[in-house]
mmCIF file of N, CA and C and ligand atoms in Angstrom:
data_model
loop_
_atom_site.group_PDB
_atom_site.id
_atom_site.type_symbol
_atom_site.label_atom_id
_atom_site.label_comp_id
_atom_site.label_asym_id
_atom_site.label_seq_id
_atom_site.Cartn_x
_atom_site.Cartn_y
_atom_site.Cartn_z
ATOM 1 N N MET E 9 -6.239 -108.645 -13.186
ATOM 2 C CA MET E 9 -6.101 -108.221 -11.793
ATOM 3 C C MET E 9 -6.622 -109.310 -10.857
ATOM 4 N N PRO E 10 -5.940 -109.541 -9.747
ATOM 5 C CA PRO E 10 -6.460 -110.541 -8.792
ATOM 6 C C PRO E 10 -7.709 -110.008 -8.090
ATOM 7 N N ARG E 11 -8.428 -110.923 -7.499
ATOM 8 C CA ARG E 11 -9.634 -110.569 -6.772
ATOM 9 C C ARG E 11 -9.261 -109.762 -5.527
ATOM 10 N N CYS E 12 -9.982 -108.669 -5.304
ATOM 11 C CA CYS E 12 -9.702 -107.846 -4.124
ATOM 12 C C CYS E 12 -10.149 -108.601 -2.867
ATOM 13 N N GLN E 13 -9.274 -108.729 -1.901
ATOM 14 C CA GLN E 13 -9.627 -109.488 -0.695
ATOM 15 C C GLN E 13 -10.695 -108.781 0.138
ATOM 16 N N GLU E 14 -10.770 -107.463 -0.018
ATOM 17 C CA GLU E 14 -11.771 -106.725 0.772
ATOM 18 C C GLU E 14 -13.154 -106.739 0.121
ATOM 19 N N CYS E 15 -13.203 -106.450 -1.204
ATOM 20 C CA CYS E 15 -14.531 -106.280 -1.840
ATOM 21 C C CYS E 15 -14.865 -107.375 -2.848
ATOM 22 N N TYR E 16 -13.998 -108.377 -2.994
ATOM 23 C CA TYR E 16 -14.243 -109.602 -3.770
ATOM 24 C C TYR E 16 -14.373 -109.392 -5.278
ATOM 25 N N SER E 17 -13.894 -108.276 -5.813
ATOM 26 C CA SER E 17 -14.014 -108.051 -7.256
ATOM 27 C C SER E 17 -12.638 -108.041 -7.913
ATOM 28 N N GLU E 18 -12.605 -108.471 -9.168
ATOM 29 C CA GLU E 18 -11.356 -108.429 -9.925
ATOM 30 C C GLU E 18 -11.188 -107.095 -10.630
ATOM 31 N N ASN E 19 -12.301 -106.401 -10.816
ATOM 32 C CA ASN E 19 -12.267 -105.127 -11.533
ATOM 33 C C ASN E 19 -12.606 -103.999 -10.566
ATOM 34 N N SER E 20 -11.613 -103.183 -10.260
ATOM 35 C CA SER E 20 -11.766 -102.192 -9.201
ATOM 36 C C SER E 20 -12.583 -100.957 -9.607
ATOM 37 N N ARG E 21 -13.021 -100.905 -10.900
ATOM 38 C CA ARG E 21 -13.847 -99.755 -11.303
ATOM 39 C C ARG E 21 -15.132 -100.204 -12.004
ATOM 40 N N ILE E 22 -15.530 -101.440 -11.790
ATOM 41 C CA ILE E 22 -16.686 -101.970 -12.534
ATOM 42 C C ILE E 22 -18.014 -101.367 -12.070
ATOM 43 N N THR E 23 -18.109 -101.032 -10.808
ATOM 44 C CA THR E 23 -19.350 -100.435 -10.282
ATOM 45 C C THR E 23 -19.196 -98.921 -10.187
ATOM 46 N N PRO E 24 -20.307 -98.165 -10.231
ATOM 47 C CA PRO E 24 -21.712 -98.578 -10.366
ATOM 48 C C PRO E 24 -22.021 -99.104 -11.774
ATOM 49 N N LEU E 25 -22.937 -100.063 -11.845
ATOM 50 C CA LEU E 25 -23.267 -100.656 -13.134
ATOM 51 C C LEU E 25 -24.275 -99.802 -13.897
ATOM 52 N N LEU E 26 -25.235 -99.220 -13.176
ATOM 53 C CA LEU E 26 -26.313 -98.474 -13.824
ATOM 54 C C LEU E 26 -26.190 -96.994 -13.501
ATOM 55 N N LYS E 27 -26.347 -96.158 -14.513
ATOM 56 C CA LYS E 27 -26.269 -94.698 -14.323
ATOM 57 C C LYS E 27 -25.156 -94.342 -13.341
ATOM 58 N N PRO E 28 -23.912 -94.676 -13.703
ATOM 59 C CA PRO E 28 -22.813 -94.530 -12.744
ATOM 60 C C PRO E 28 -22.624 -93.117 -12.204
ATOM 61 N N ARG E 29 -22.723 -92.122 -13.066
ATOM 62 C CA ARG E 29 -22.463 -90.768 -12.581
ATOM 63 C C ARG E 29 -23.494 -90.341 -11.535
ATOM 64 N N GLY E 30 -24.742 -90.603 -11.815
ATOM 65 C CA GLY E 30 -25.807 -90.240 -10.879
ATOM 66 C C GLY E 30 -25.648 -90.953 -9.551
ATOM 67 N N CYS E 31 -25.284 -92.215 -9.614
ATOM 68 C CA CYS E 31 -25.097 -92.992 -8.386
ATOM 69 C C CYS E 31 -23.940 -92.412 -7.577
ATOM 70 N N LEU E 32 -22.824 -92.130 -8.248
ATOM 71 C CA LEU E 32 -21.651 -91.599 -7.533
ATOM 72 C C LEU E 32 -21.923 -90.212 -6.959
ATOM 73 N N GLN E 33 -22.723 -89.420 -7.671
ATOM 74 C CA GLN E 33 -22.985 -88.054 -7.215
ATOM 75 C C GLN E 33 -23.982 -88.015 -6.063
ATOM 76 N N ASN E 34 -24.946 -88.907 -6.098
ATOM 77 C CA ASN E 34 -26.079 -88.776 -5.178
ATOM 78 C C ASN E 34 -26.148 -89.794 -4.057
ATOM 79 N N HIS E 35 -25.448 -90.902 -4.211
ATOM 80 C CA HIS E 35 -25.619 -91.982 -3.235
ATOM 81 C C HIS E 35 -24.366 -92.194 -2.381
ATOM 82 N N THR E 36 -24.596 -92.544 -1.145
ATOM 83 C CA THR E 36 -23.497 -92.913 -0.253
ATOM 84 C C THR E 36 -22.817 -94.168 -0.802
ATOM 85 N N GLN E 37 -21.492 -94.162 -0.807
ATOM 86 C CA GLN E 37 -20.721 -95.266 -1.371
ATOM 87 C C GLN E 37 -19.909 -95.973 -0.285
ATOM 88 N N TYR E 38 -19.770 -97.262 -0.460
ATOM 89 C CA TYR E 38 -18.752 -98.011 0.263
ATOM 90 C C TYR E 38 -17.496 -97.855 -0.577
ATOM 91 N N ILE E 39 -16.496 -97.175 -0.053
ATOM 92 C CA ILE E 39 -15.257 -96.973 -0.802
ATOM 93 C C ILE E 39 -14.249 -97.998 -0.289
ATOM 94 N N CYS E 40 -13.936 -98.970 -1.152
ATOM 95 C CA CYS E 40 -13.045 -100.053 -0.730
ATOM 96 C C CYS E 40 -11.681 -99.484 -0.349
ATOM 97 N N GLY E 41 -11.263 -99.779 0.890
ATOM 98 C CA GLY E 41 -9.996 -99.265 1.376
ATOM 99 C C GLY E 41 -8.799 -99.941 0.739
ATOM 100 N N THR E 42 -9.053 -101.039 0.024
ATOM 101 C CA THR E 42 -7.975 -101.807 -0.581
ATOM 102 C C THR E 42 -7.786 -101.466 -2.052
ATOM 103 N N CYS E 43 -8.872 -101.465 -2.837
ATOM 104 C CA CYS E 43 -8.735 -101.208 -4.287
ATOM 105 C C CYS E 43 -9.415 -99.921 -4.737
ATOM 106 N N GLY E 44 -10.153 -99.256 -3.847
ATOM 107 C CA GLY E 44 -10.787 -97.994 -4.208
ATOM 108 C C GLY E 44 -12.130 -98.124 -4.899
ATOM 109 N N ARG E 45 -12.592 -99.349 -5.109
ATOM 110 C CA ARG E 45 -13.880 -99.508 -5.800
ATOM 111 C C ARG E 45 -15.013 -98.914 -4.974
ATOM 112 N N CYS E 46 -15.929 -98.213 -5.659
ATOM 113 C CA CYS E 46 -17.102 -97.634 -5.010
ATOM 114 C C CYS E 46 -18.292 -98.558 -5.215
ATOM 115 N N ILE E 47 -18.949 -98.909 -4.135
ATOM 116 C CA ILE E 47 -20.125 -99.771 -4.186
ATOM 117 C C ILE E 47 -21.276 -99.024 -3.514
ATOM 118 N N CYS E 48 -22.372 -98.892 -4.237
ATOM 119 C CA CYS E 48 -23.516 -98.149 -3.709
ATOM 120 C C CYS E 48 -24.032 -98.824 -2.431
ATOM 121 N N ILE E 49 -24.098 -98.030 -1.350
ATOM 122 C CA ILE E 49 -24.593 -98.574 -0.076
ATOM 123 C C ILE E 49 -25.728 -97.684 0.444
ATOM 124 N N GLU E 50 -26.263 -96.850 -0.492
ATOM 125 C CA GLU E 50 -27.346 -95.916 -0.147
ATOM 126 C C GLU E 50 -28.534 -96.667 0.451
ATOM 127 N N HIS E 51 -29.022 -96.133 1.542
ATOM 128 C CA HIS E 51 -30.169 -96.752 2.214
ATOM 129 C C HIS E 51 -31.436 -95.977 1.876
ATOM 130 N N ASP E 52 -32.410 -96.686 1.345
ATOM 131 C CA ASP E 52 -33.712 -96.084 1.066
ATOM 132 C C ASP E 52 -34.568 -96.275 2.320
ATOM 133 N N PRO E 53 -34.762 -95.193 3.110
ATOM 134 C CA PRO E 53 -35.446 -95.343 4.397
ATOM 135 C C PRO E 53 -36.923 -95.693 4.237
ATOM 136 N N VAL E 54 -37.518 -95.317 3.109
ATOM 137 C CA VAL E 54 -38.941 -95.580 2.907
ATOM 138 C C VAL E 54 -39.179 -97.080 2.751
ATOM 139 N N ARG E 55 -38.392 -97.700 1.885
ATOM 140 C CA ARG E 55 -38.576 -99.137 1.657
ATOM 141 C C ARG E 55 -37.610 -99.986 2.490
ATOM 142 N N ASN E 56 -36.734 -99.286 3.270
ATOM 143 C CA ASN E 56 -35.724 -99.973 4.072
ATOM 144 C C ASN E 56 -34.902 -100.955 3.232
ATOM 145 N N LEU E 57 -34.389 -100.441 2.109
ATOM 146 C CA LEU E 57 -33.625 -101.289 1.199
ATOM 147 C C LEU E 57 -32.319 -100.627 0.798
ATOM 148 N N GLN E 58 -31.344 -101.477 0.513
ATOM 149 C CA GLN E 58 -30.101 -101.031 -0.097
ATOM 150 C C GLN E 58 -29.954 -101.784 -1.416
ATOM 151 N N ARG E 59 -28.976 -101.361 -2.231
ATOM 152 C CA ARG E 59 -28.803 -101.978 -3.543
ATOM 153 C C ARG E 59 -28.656 -103.500 -3.438
ATOM 154 N N TRP E 60 -27.952 -103.961 -2.423
ATOM 155 C CA TRP E 60 -27.687 -105.403 -2.305
ATOM 156 C C TRP E 60 -28.932 -106.215 -1.965
ATOM 157 N N ASN E 61 -30.024 -105.547 -1.560
ATOM 158 C CA ASN E 61 -31.256 -106.266 -1.259
ATOM 159 C C ASN E 61 -32.027 -106.687 -2.512
ATOM 160 N N PHE E 62 -31.660 -106.118 -3.662
ATOM 161 C CA PHE E 62 -32.408 -106.396 -4.882
ATOM 162 C C PHE E 62 -31.909 -107.678 -5.550
ATOM 163 N N PRO E 63 -32.780 -108.317 -6.352
ATOM 164 C CA PRO E 63 -32.325 -109.511 -7.069
ATOM 165 C C PRO E 63 -31.366 -109.161 -8.203
ATOM 166 N N PHE E 64 -30.446 -110.075 -8.476
ATOM 167 C CA PHE E 64 -29.456 -109.869 -9.533
ATOM 168 C C PHE E 64 -29.603 -110.956 -10.596
ATOM 169 N N LYS E 65 -29.159 -110.624 -11.819
ATOM 170 C CA LYS E 65 -29.279 -111.567 -12.940
ATOM 171 C C LYS E 65 -28.303 -112.728 -12.841
ATOM 172 N N SER E 66 -27.175 -112.489 -12.211
ATOM 173 C CA SER E 66 -26.180 -113.564 -12.104
ATOM 174 C C SER E 66 -25.499 -113.503 -10.743
ATOM 175 N N ALA E 67 -24.906 -114.622 -10.361
ATOM 176 C CA ALA E 67 -24.171 -114.665 -9.099
ATOM 177 C C ALA E 67 -22.955 -113.739 -9.161
ATOM 178 N N GLU E 68 -22.387 -113.583 -10.367
ATOM 179 C CA GLU E 68 -21.212 -112.721 -10.535
ATOM 180 C C GLU E 68 -21.560 -111.261 -10.229
ATOM 181 N N ILE E 69 -22.727 -110.827 -10.715
ATOM 182 C CA ILE E 69 -23.135 -109.439 -10.455
ATOM 183 C C ILE E 69 -23.468 -109.277 -8.970
ATOM 184 N N ALA E 70 -24.153 -110.255 -8.402
ATOM 185 C CA ALA E 70 -24.473 -110.188 -6.970
ATOM 186 C C ALA E 70 -23.190 -110.075 -6.142
ATOM 187 N N ALA E 71 -22.146 -110.778 -6.588
ATOM 188 C CA ALA E 71 -20.878 -110.771 -5.851
ATOM 189 C C ALA E 71 -20.264 -109.370 -5.793
ATOM 190 N N LEU E 72 -20.592 -108.525 -6.762
ATOM 191 C CA LEU E 72 -20.069 -107.158 -6.765
ATOM 192 C C LEU E 72 -20.650 -106.337 -5.622
ATOM 193 N N TYR E 73 -21.808 -106.771 -5.106
ATOM 194 C CA TYR E 73 -22.481 -106.038 -4.033
ATOM 195 C C TYR E 73 -22.407 -106.755 -2.689
ATOM 196 N N LEU E 74 -21.842 -107.950 -2.699
ATOM 197 C CA LEU E 74 -21.818 -108.770 -1.481
ATOM 198 C C LEU E 74 -21.105 -108.060 -0.325
ATOM 199 N N ARG E 75 -20.044 -107.332 -0.636
ATOM 200 C CA ARG E 75 -19.293 -106.678 0.439
ATOM 201 C C ARG E 75 -20.161 -105.683 1.215
ATOM 202 N N THR E 76 -21.046 -104.968 0.514
ATOM 203 C CA THR E 76 -21.895 -103.993 1.214
ATOM 204 C C THR E 76 -22.892 -104.715 2.128
ATOM 205 N N ALA E 77 -23.306 -105.914 1.724
ATOM 206 C CA ALA E 77 -24.194 -106.711 2.575
ATOM 207 C C ALA E 77 -23.440 -107.180 3.812
ATOM 208 N N ASP E 78 -22.244 -107.700 3.592
ATOM 209 C CA ASP E 78 -21.418 -108.172 4.709
ATOM 210 C C ASP E 78 -21.137 -107.028 5.686
ATOM 211 N N TYR E 79 -20.764 -105.884 5.123
ATOM 212 C CA TYR E 79 -20.394 -104.737 5.950
ATOM 213 C C TYR E 79 -21.595 -104.245 6.761
ATOM 214 N N THR E 80 -22.766 -104.201 6.123
ATOM 215 C CA THR E 80 -23.979 -103.735 6.790
ATOM 216 C C THR E 80 -24.393 -104.705 7.890
ATOM 217 N N SER E 81 -24.296 -106.002 7.598
ATOM 218 C CA SER E 81 -24.733 -107.021 8.562
ATOM 219 C C SER E 81 -23.647 -107.403 9.558
ATOM 220 N N LYS E 82 -22.421 -106.970 9.280
ATOM 221 C CA LYS E 82 -21.263 -107.317 10.121
ATOM 222 C C LYS E 82 -21.074 -108.829 10.239
ATOM 223 N N LYS E 83 -21.380 -109.532 9.144
ATOM 224 C CA LYS E 83 -21.119 -110.971 9.105
ATOM 225 C C LYS E 83 -21.126 -111.436 7.654
ATOM 226 N N PRO E 84 -20.613 -112.629 7.376
ATOM 227 C CA PRO E 84 -20.590 -113.068 5.975
ATOM 228 C C PRO E 84 -21.987 -113.454 5.487
ATOM 229 N N CYS E 85 -22.481 -112.712 4.507
ATOM 230 C CA CYS E 85 -23.784 -113.005 3.914
ATOM 231 C C CYS E 85 -23.596 -114.013 2.786
ATOM 232 N N GLY E 86 -24.705 -114.478 2.227
ATOM 233 C CA GLY E 86 -24.617 -115.469 1.162
ATOM 234 C C GLY E 86 -25.413 -115.061 -0.061
ATOM 235 N N ILE E 87 -24.921 -115.474 -1.242
ATOM 236 C CA ILE E 87 -25.671 -115.293 -2.482
ATOM 237 C C ILE E 87 -26.413 -116.599 -2.743
ATOM 238 N N TYR E 88 -27.722 -116.499 -2.878
ATOM 239 C CA TYR E 88 -28.561 -117.687 -3.085
ATOM 240 C C TYR E 88 -29.213 -117.648 -4.462
ATOM 241 N N GLU E 89 -29.352 -118.823 -5.069
ATOM 242 C CA GLU E 89 -30.028 -118.915 -6.357
ATOM 243 C C GLU E 89 -31.512 -119.164 -6.132
ATOM 244 N N LEU E 90 -32.329 -118.291 -6.700
ATOM 245 C CA LEU E 90 -33.783 -118.430 -6.591
ATOM 246 C C LEU E 90 -34.354 -118.759 -7.958
ATOM 247 N N LYS E 91 -35.476 -119.476 -7.950
ATOM 248 C CA LYS E 91 -36.184 -119.748 -9.207
ATOM 249 C C LYS E 91 -37.589 -119.180 -9.105
ATOM 250 N N SER E 92 -38.022 -118.549 -10.183
ATOM 251 C CA SER E 92 -39.390 -118.048 -10.235
ATOM 252 C C SER E 92 -40.309 -119.177 -10.695
ATOM 253 N N GLY E 93 -41.605 -118.920 -10.675
ATOM 254 C CA GLY E 93 -42.574 -119.921 -11.108
ATOM 255 C C GLY E 93 -42.333 -120.396 -12.532
ATOM 256 N N THR E 94 -41.820 -119.503 -13.364
ATOM 257 C CA THR E 94 -41.549 -119.862 -14.760
ATOM 258 C C THR E 94 -40.184 -120.535 -14.931
ATOM 259 N N GLY E 95 -39.463 -120.709 -13.819
ATOM 260 C CA GLY E 95 -38.178 -121.384 -13.881
ATOM 261 C C GLY E 95 -36.997 -120.463 -14.126
ATOM 262 N N ARG E 96 -37.265 -119.155 -14.143
ATOM 263 C CA ARG E 96 -36.187 -118.206 -14.381
ATOM 264 C C ARG E 96 -35.346 -118.042 -13.106
ATOM 265 N N ALA E 97 -34.036 -118.084 -13.276
ATOM 266 C CA ALA E 97 -33.138 -117.975 -12.118
ATOM 267 C C ALA E 97 -32.814 -116.518 -11.818
ATOM 268 N N SER E 98 -32.712 -116.214 -10.539
ATOM 269 C CA SER E 98 -32.191 -114.919 -10.123
ATOM 270 C C SER E 98 -31.356 -115.164 -8.867
ATOM 271 N N TYR E 99 -30.593 -114.163 -8.483
ATOM 272 C CA TYR E 99 -29.663 -114.314 -7.369
ATOM 273 C C TYR E 99 -29.903 -113.207 -6.374
ATOM 274 N N LYS E 100 -29.945 -113.583 -5.110
ATOM 275 C CA LYS E 100 -30.263 -112.606 -4.094
ATOM 276 C C LYS E 100 -29.368 -112.844 -2.882
ATOM 277 N N ILE E 101 -29.006 -111.742 -2.249
ATOM 278 C CA ILE E 101 -28.130 -111.825 -1.078
ATOM 279 C C ILE E 101 -28.977 -111.830 0.193
ATOM 280 N N PHE E 102 -28.695 -112.776 1.066
ATOM 281 C CA PHE E 102 -29.360 -112.828 2.365
ATOM 282 C C PHE E 102 -28.306 -112.914 3.458
ATOM 283 N N GLU E 103 -28.686 -112.348 4.615
ATOM 284 C CA GLU E 103 -27.811 -112.374 5.785
ATOM 285 C C GLU E 103 -27.504 -113.805 6.210
ATOM 286 N N ASP E 104 -28.531 -114.620 6.164
ATOM 287 C CA ASP E 104 -28.389 -116.014 6.596
ATOM 288 C C ASP E 104 -29.561 -116.818 6.056
ATOM 289 N N ALA E 105 -29.556 -118.118 6.325
ATOM 290 C CA ALA E 105 -30.605 -118.996 5.807
ATOM 291 C C ALA E 105 -31.968 -118.631 6.385
ATOM 292 N N GLU E 106 -31.970 -118.085 7.605
ATOM 293 C CA GLU E 106 -33.228 -117.704 8.238
ATOM 294 C C GLU E 106 -33.899 -116.549 7.478
ATOM 295 N N SER E 107 -33.132 -115.540 7.084
ATOM 296 C CA SER E 107 -33.752 -114.445 6.332
ATOM 297 C C SER E 107 -34.193 -114.905 4.941
ATOM 298 N N LEU E 108 -33.488 -115.886 4.377
ATOM 299 C CA LEU E 108 -33.946 -116.489 3.116
ATOM 300 C C LEU E 108 -35.297 -117.175 3.320
ATOM 301 N N ARG E 109 -35.412 -117.941 4.415
ATOM 302 C CA ARG E 109 -36.675 -118.633 4.699
ATOM 303 C C ARG E 109 -37.840 -117.656 4.845
ATOM 304 N N LEU E 110 -37.601 -116.541 5.560
ATOM 305 C CA LEU E 110 -38.650 -115.535 5.729
ATOM 306 C C LEU E 110 -39.070 -114.952 4.383
ATOM 307 N N TYR E 111 -38.080 -114.699 3.523
ATOM 308 C CA TYR E 111 -38.359 -114.159 2.194
ATOM 309 C C TYR E 111 -39.194 -115.144 1.378
ATOM 310 N N LEU E 112 -38.843 -116.413 1.444
ATOM 311 C CA LEU E 112 -39.572 -117.424 0.673
ATOM 312 C C LEU E 112 -41.014 -117.579 1.177
ATOM 313 N N GLN E 113 -41.205 -117.385 2.484
ATOM 314 C CA GLN E 113 -42.560 -117.440 3.040
ATOM 315 C C GLN E 113 -43.438 -116.335 2.484
ATOM 316 N N LYS E 114 -42.823 -115.163 2.276
ATOM 317 C CA LYS E 114 -43.582 -114.009 1.789
ATOM 318 C C LYS E 114 -43.667 -113.974 0.268
ATOM 319 N N ASN E 115 -42.799 -114.721 -0.395
ATOM 320 C CA ASN E 115 -42.777 -114.726 -1.862
ATOM 321 C C ASN E 115 -42.974 -116.158 -2.344
ATOM 322 N N ARG E 116 -44.223 -116.565 -2.351
ATOM 323 C CA ARG E 116 -44.552 -117.969 -2.614
ATOM 324 C C ARG E 116 -44.237 -118.409 -4.044
ATOM 325 N N ASP E 117 -44.055 -117.448 -4.931
ATOM 326 C CA ASP E 117 -43.710 -117.810 -6.324
ATOM 327 C C ASP E 117 -42.235 -118.152 -6.473
ATOM 328 N N LYS E 118 -41.441 -117.872 -5.442
ATOM 329 C CA LYS E 118 -39.994 -118.118 -5.524
ATOM 330 C C LYS E 118 -39.612 -119.400 -4.775
ATOM 331 N N THR E 119 -38.638 -120.105 -5.319
ATOM 332 C CA THR E 119 -38.120 -121.282 -4.632
ATOM 333 C C THR E 119 -36.593 -121.228 -4.623
ATOM 334 N N CYS E 120 -36.027 -121.908 -3.651
ATOM 335 C CA CYS E 120 -34.577 -122.040 -3.580
ATOM 336 C C CYS E 120 -34.289 -123.524 -3.370
ATOM 337 N N LYS E 121 -33.761 -124.144 -4.426
ATOM 338 C CA LYS E 121 -33.577 -125.592 -4.408
ATOM 339 C C LYS E 121 -32.552 -126.011 -3.346
ATOM 340 N N ARG E 122 -31.368 -125.410 -3.439
ATOM 341 C CA ARG E 122 -30.348 -125.695 -2.438
ATOM 342 C C ARG E 122 -30.384 -124.534 -1.460
ATOM 343 N N MET E 123 -30.663 -124.806 -0.222
ATOM 344 C CA MET E 123 -30.783 -123.719 0.755
ATOM 345 C C MET E 123 -29.406 -123.290 1.270
ATOM 346 N N VAL E 124 -28.396 -123.488 0.470
ATOM 347 C CA VAL E 124 -27.058 -123.045 0.846
ATOM 348 C C VAL E 124 -26.582 -122.021 -0.189
ATOM 349 N N PRO E 125 -25.746 -121.081 0.241
ATOM 350 C CA PRO E 125 -25.312 -120.044 -0.696
ATOM 351 C C PRO E 125 -24.456 -120.610 -1.836
ATOM 352 N N VAL E 126 -24.596 -120.019 -3.030
ATOM 353 C CA VAL E 126 -23.697 -120.372 -4.120
ATOM 354 C C VAL E 126 -22.348 -119.677 -3.918
ATOM 355 N N TYR E 127 -22.379 -118.592 -3.120
ATOM 356 C CA TYR E 127 -21.119 -117.929 -2.815
ATOM 357 C C TYR E 127 -21.236 -117.173 -1.499
ATOM 358 N N THR E 128 -20.195 -117.235 -0.732
ATOM 359 C CA THR E 128 -20.111 -116.475 0.510
ATOM 360 C C THR E 128 -18.633 -116.210 0.750
ATOM 361 N N ALA E 129 -18.319 -115.150 1.438
ATOM 362 C CA ALA E 129 -16.912 -114.834 1.691
ATOM 363 C C ALA E 129 -16.652 -114.868 3.193
ATOM 364 N N GLU E 130 -16.069 -115.947 3.642
ATOM 365 C CA GLU E 130 -15.822 -116.104 5.073
ATOM 366 C C GLU E 130 -14.328 -116.093 5.362
ATOM 367 N N PRO E 131 -13.915 -115.696 6.530
ATOM 368 C CA PRO E 131 -14.724 -115.108 7.600
ATOM 369 C C PRO E 131 -14.942 -113.623 7.340
ATOM 370 N N TYR E 132 -15.885 -113.012 8.065
ATOM 371 C CA TYR E 132 -16.092 -111.568 7.930
ATOM 372 C C TYR E 132 -14.915 -110.824 8.540
ATOM 373 N N ARG E 133 -14.449 -109.825 7.796
ATOM 374 C CA ARG E 133 -13.332 -109.023 8.293
ATOM 375 C C ARG E 133 -13.624 -107.553 8.089
ATOM 376 N N GLU E 134 -13.015 -106.720 8.892
ATOM 377 C CA GLU E 134 -13.083 -105.280 8.671
ATOM 378 C C GLU E 134 -11.706 -104.832 8.203
ATOM 379 N N TYR E 135 -11.678 -103.764 7.441
ATOM 380 C CA TYR E 135 -10.415 -103.246 6.904
ATOM 381 C C TYR E 135 -10.241 -101.798 7.341
ATOM 382 N N PRO E 136 -9.003 -101.408 7.653
ATOM 383 C CA PRO E 136 -8.783 -100.104 8.286
ATOM 384 C C PRO E 136 -9.088 -98.886 7.402
ATOM 385 N N HIS E 137 -9.010 -99.024 6.078
ATOM 386 C CA HIS E 137 -9.136 -97.828 5.239
ATOM 387 C C HIS E 137 -10.495 -97.685 4.552
ATOM 388 N N THR E 138 -11.434 -98.517 4.905
ATOM 389 C CA THR E 138 -12.784 -98.432 4.334
ATOM 390 C C THR E 138 -13.408 -97.080 4.673
ATOM 391 N N ARG E 139 -14.095 -96.484 3.696
ATOM 392 C CA ARG E 139 -14.827 -95.251 3.965
ATOM 393 C C ARG E 139 -16.254 -95.412 3.479
ATOM 394 N N ILE E 140 -17.194 -94.882 4.270
ATOM 395 C CA ILE E 140 -18.599 -94.887 3.879
ATOM 396 C C ILE E 140 -19.031 -93.437 3.799
ATOM 397 N N ARG E 141 -19.179 -92.938 2.590
ATOM 398 C CA ARG E 141 -19.559 -91.532 2.435
ATOM 399 C C ARG E 141 -19.883 -91.244 0.981
ATOM 400 N N LYS E 142 -20.368 -90.035 0.734
ATOM 401 C CA LYS E 142 -20.564 -89.589 -0.639
ATOM 402 C C LYS E 142 -19.237 -89.052 -1.161
ATOM 403 N N LEU E 143 -19.044 -89.147 -2.459
ATOM 404 C CA LEU E 143 -17.824 -88.629 -3.070
ATOM 405 C C LEU E 143 -17.949 -87.116 -3.257
ATOM 406 N N THR E 144 -16.819 -86.439 -3.321
ATOM 407 C CA THR E 144 -16.820 -85.031 -3.704
ATOM 408 C C THR E 144 -16.957 -84.975 -5.225
ATOM 409 N N ALA E 145 -17.292 -83.801 -5.753
ATOM 410 C CA ALA E 145 -17.449 -83.652 -7.210
ATOM 411 C C ALA E 145 -16.161 -84.039 -7.924
ATOM 412 N N GLY E 146 -15.028 -83.635 -7.354
ATOM 413 C CA GLY E 146 -13.741 -83.965 -7.957
ATOM 414 C C GLY E 146 -13.473 -85.459 -7.970
ATOM 415 N N GLU E 147 -13.838 -86.121 -6.892
ATOM 416 C CA GLU E 147 -13.643 -87.574 -6.810
ATOM 417 C C GLU E 147 -14.510 -88.316 -7.823
ATOM 418 N N VAL E 148 -15.716 -87.803 -8.062
ATOM 419 C CA VAL E 148 -16.604 -88.427 -9.057
ATOM 420 C C VAL E 148 -15.937 -88.365 -10.434
ATOM 421 N N GLU E 149 -15.406 -87.193 -10.802
ATOM 422 C CA GLU E 149 -14.763 -87.035 -12.114
ATOM 423 C C GLU E 149 -13.545 -87.954 -12.233
ATOM 424 N N HIS E 150 -12.776 -88.008 -11.179
ATOM 425 C CA HIS E 150 -11.580 -88.832 -11.158
ATOM 426 C C HIS E 150 -11.945 -90.313 -11.355
ATOM 427 N N TYR E 151 -12.940 -90.757 -10.625
ATOM 428 C CA TYR E 151 -13.369 -92.154 -10.688
ATOM 429 C C TYR E 151 -13.937 -92.479 -12.067
ATOM 430 N N MET E 152 -14.748 -91.564 -12.610
ATOM 431 C CA MET E 152 -15.331 -91.776 -13.941
ATOM 432 C C MET E 152 -14.224 -91.871 -14.989
ATOM 433 N N ALA E 153 -13.179 -91.057 -14.849
ATOM 434 C CA ALA E 153 -12.065 -91.097 -15.816
ATOM 435 C C ALA E 153 -11.334 -92.435 -15.696
ATOM 436 N N GLU E 154 -11.158 -92.916 -14.479
ATOM 437 C CA GLU E 154 -10.467 -94.189 -14.272
ATOM 438 C C GLU E 154 -11.263 -95.364 -14.835
ATOM 439 N N ARG E 155 -12.577 -95.251 -14.839
ATOM 440 C CA ARG E 155 -13.423 -96.328 -15.399
ATOM 441 C C ARG E 155 -13.169 -96.518 -16.887
ATOM 442 N N LYS E 156 -12.805 -95.443 -17.571
ATOM 443 C CA LYS E 156 -12.622 -95.519 -19.031
ATOM 444 C C LYS E 156 -11.264 -96.092 -19.405
ATOM 445 N N GLU E 157 -10.333 -96.141 -18.463
ATOM 446 C CA GLU E 157 -8.976 -96.580 -18.801
ATOM 447 C C GLU E 157 -8.916 -98.064 -19.115
HETATM 448 ZN ZN1 ZN V 203 -26.446 -95.827 -6.061
HETATM 449 ZN ZN1 ZN V 204 -11.664 -103.752 -3.317
#
């Protein structure tokens, strides 16, 4: 399958990656208006975080959540490669280089060698059929069945 121009994924049912049923049942989803992929966009008001704010193991996995970052920020965000003190790489999405700098100031054990994104999707666009909502019980079953195909 070609890469979806709206949500940047080749696999329209790959997400949610972890505990998919629980995520689909309980969390607000970004429902891609182009390919139908559901991306968790649930906002945790206590920690003021969404799924895309967390570090990812690879740039490819981060790219699965990039659309929710772009949509939330209303601009093209970037995936940046970070290194821990032990040299372990992780990938994190930031709105811009300034928010990366603020993060690095607060997390002194992390470094970013190239202060440019390894991936970004420009320009930012909106799509007419995007929906932000929780799925109905029937939609969850339908989506889960499609994941197995
Ligand atoms: Zn979720
Ligand atoms: Zn899509």
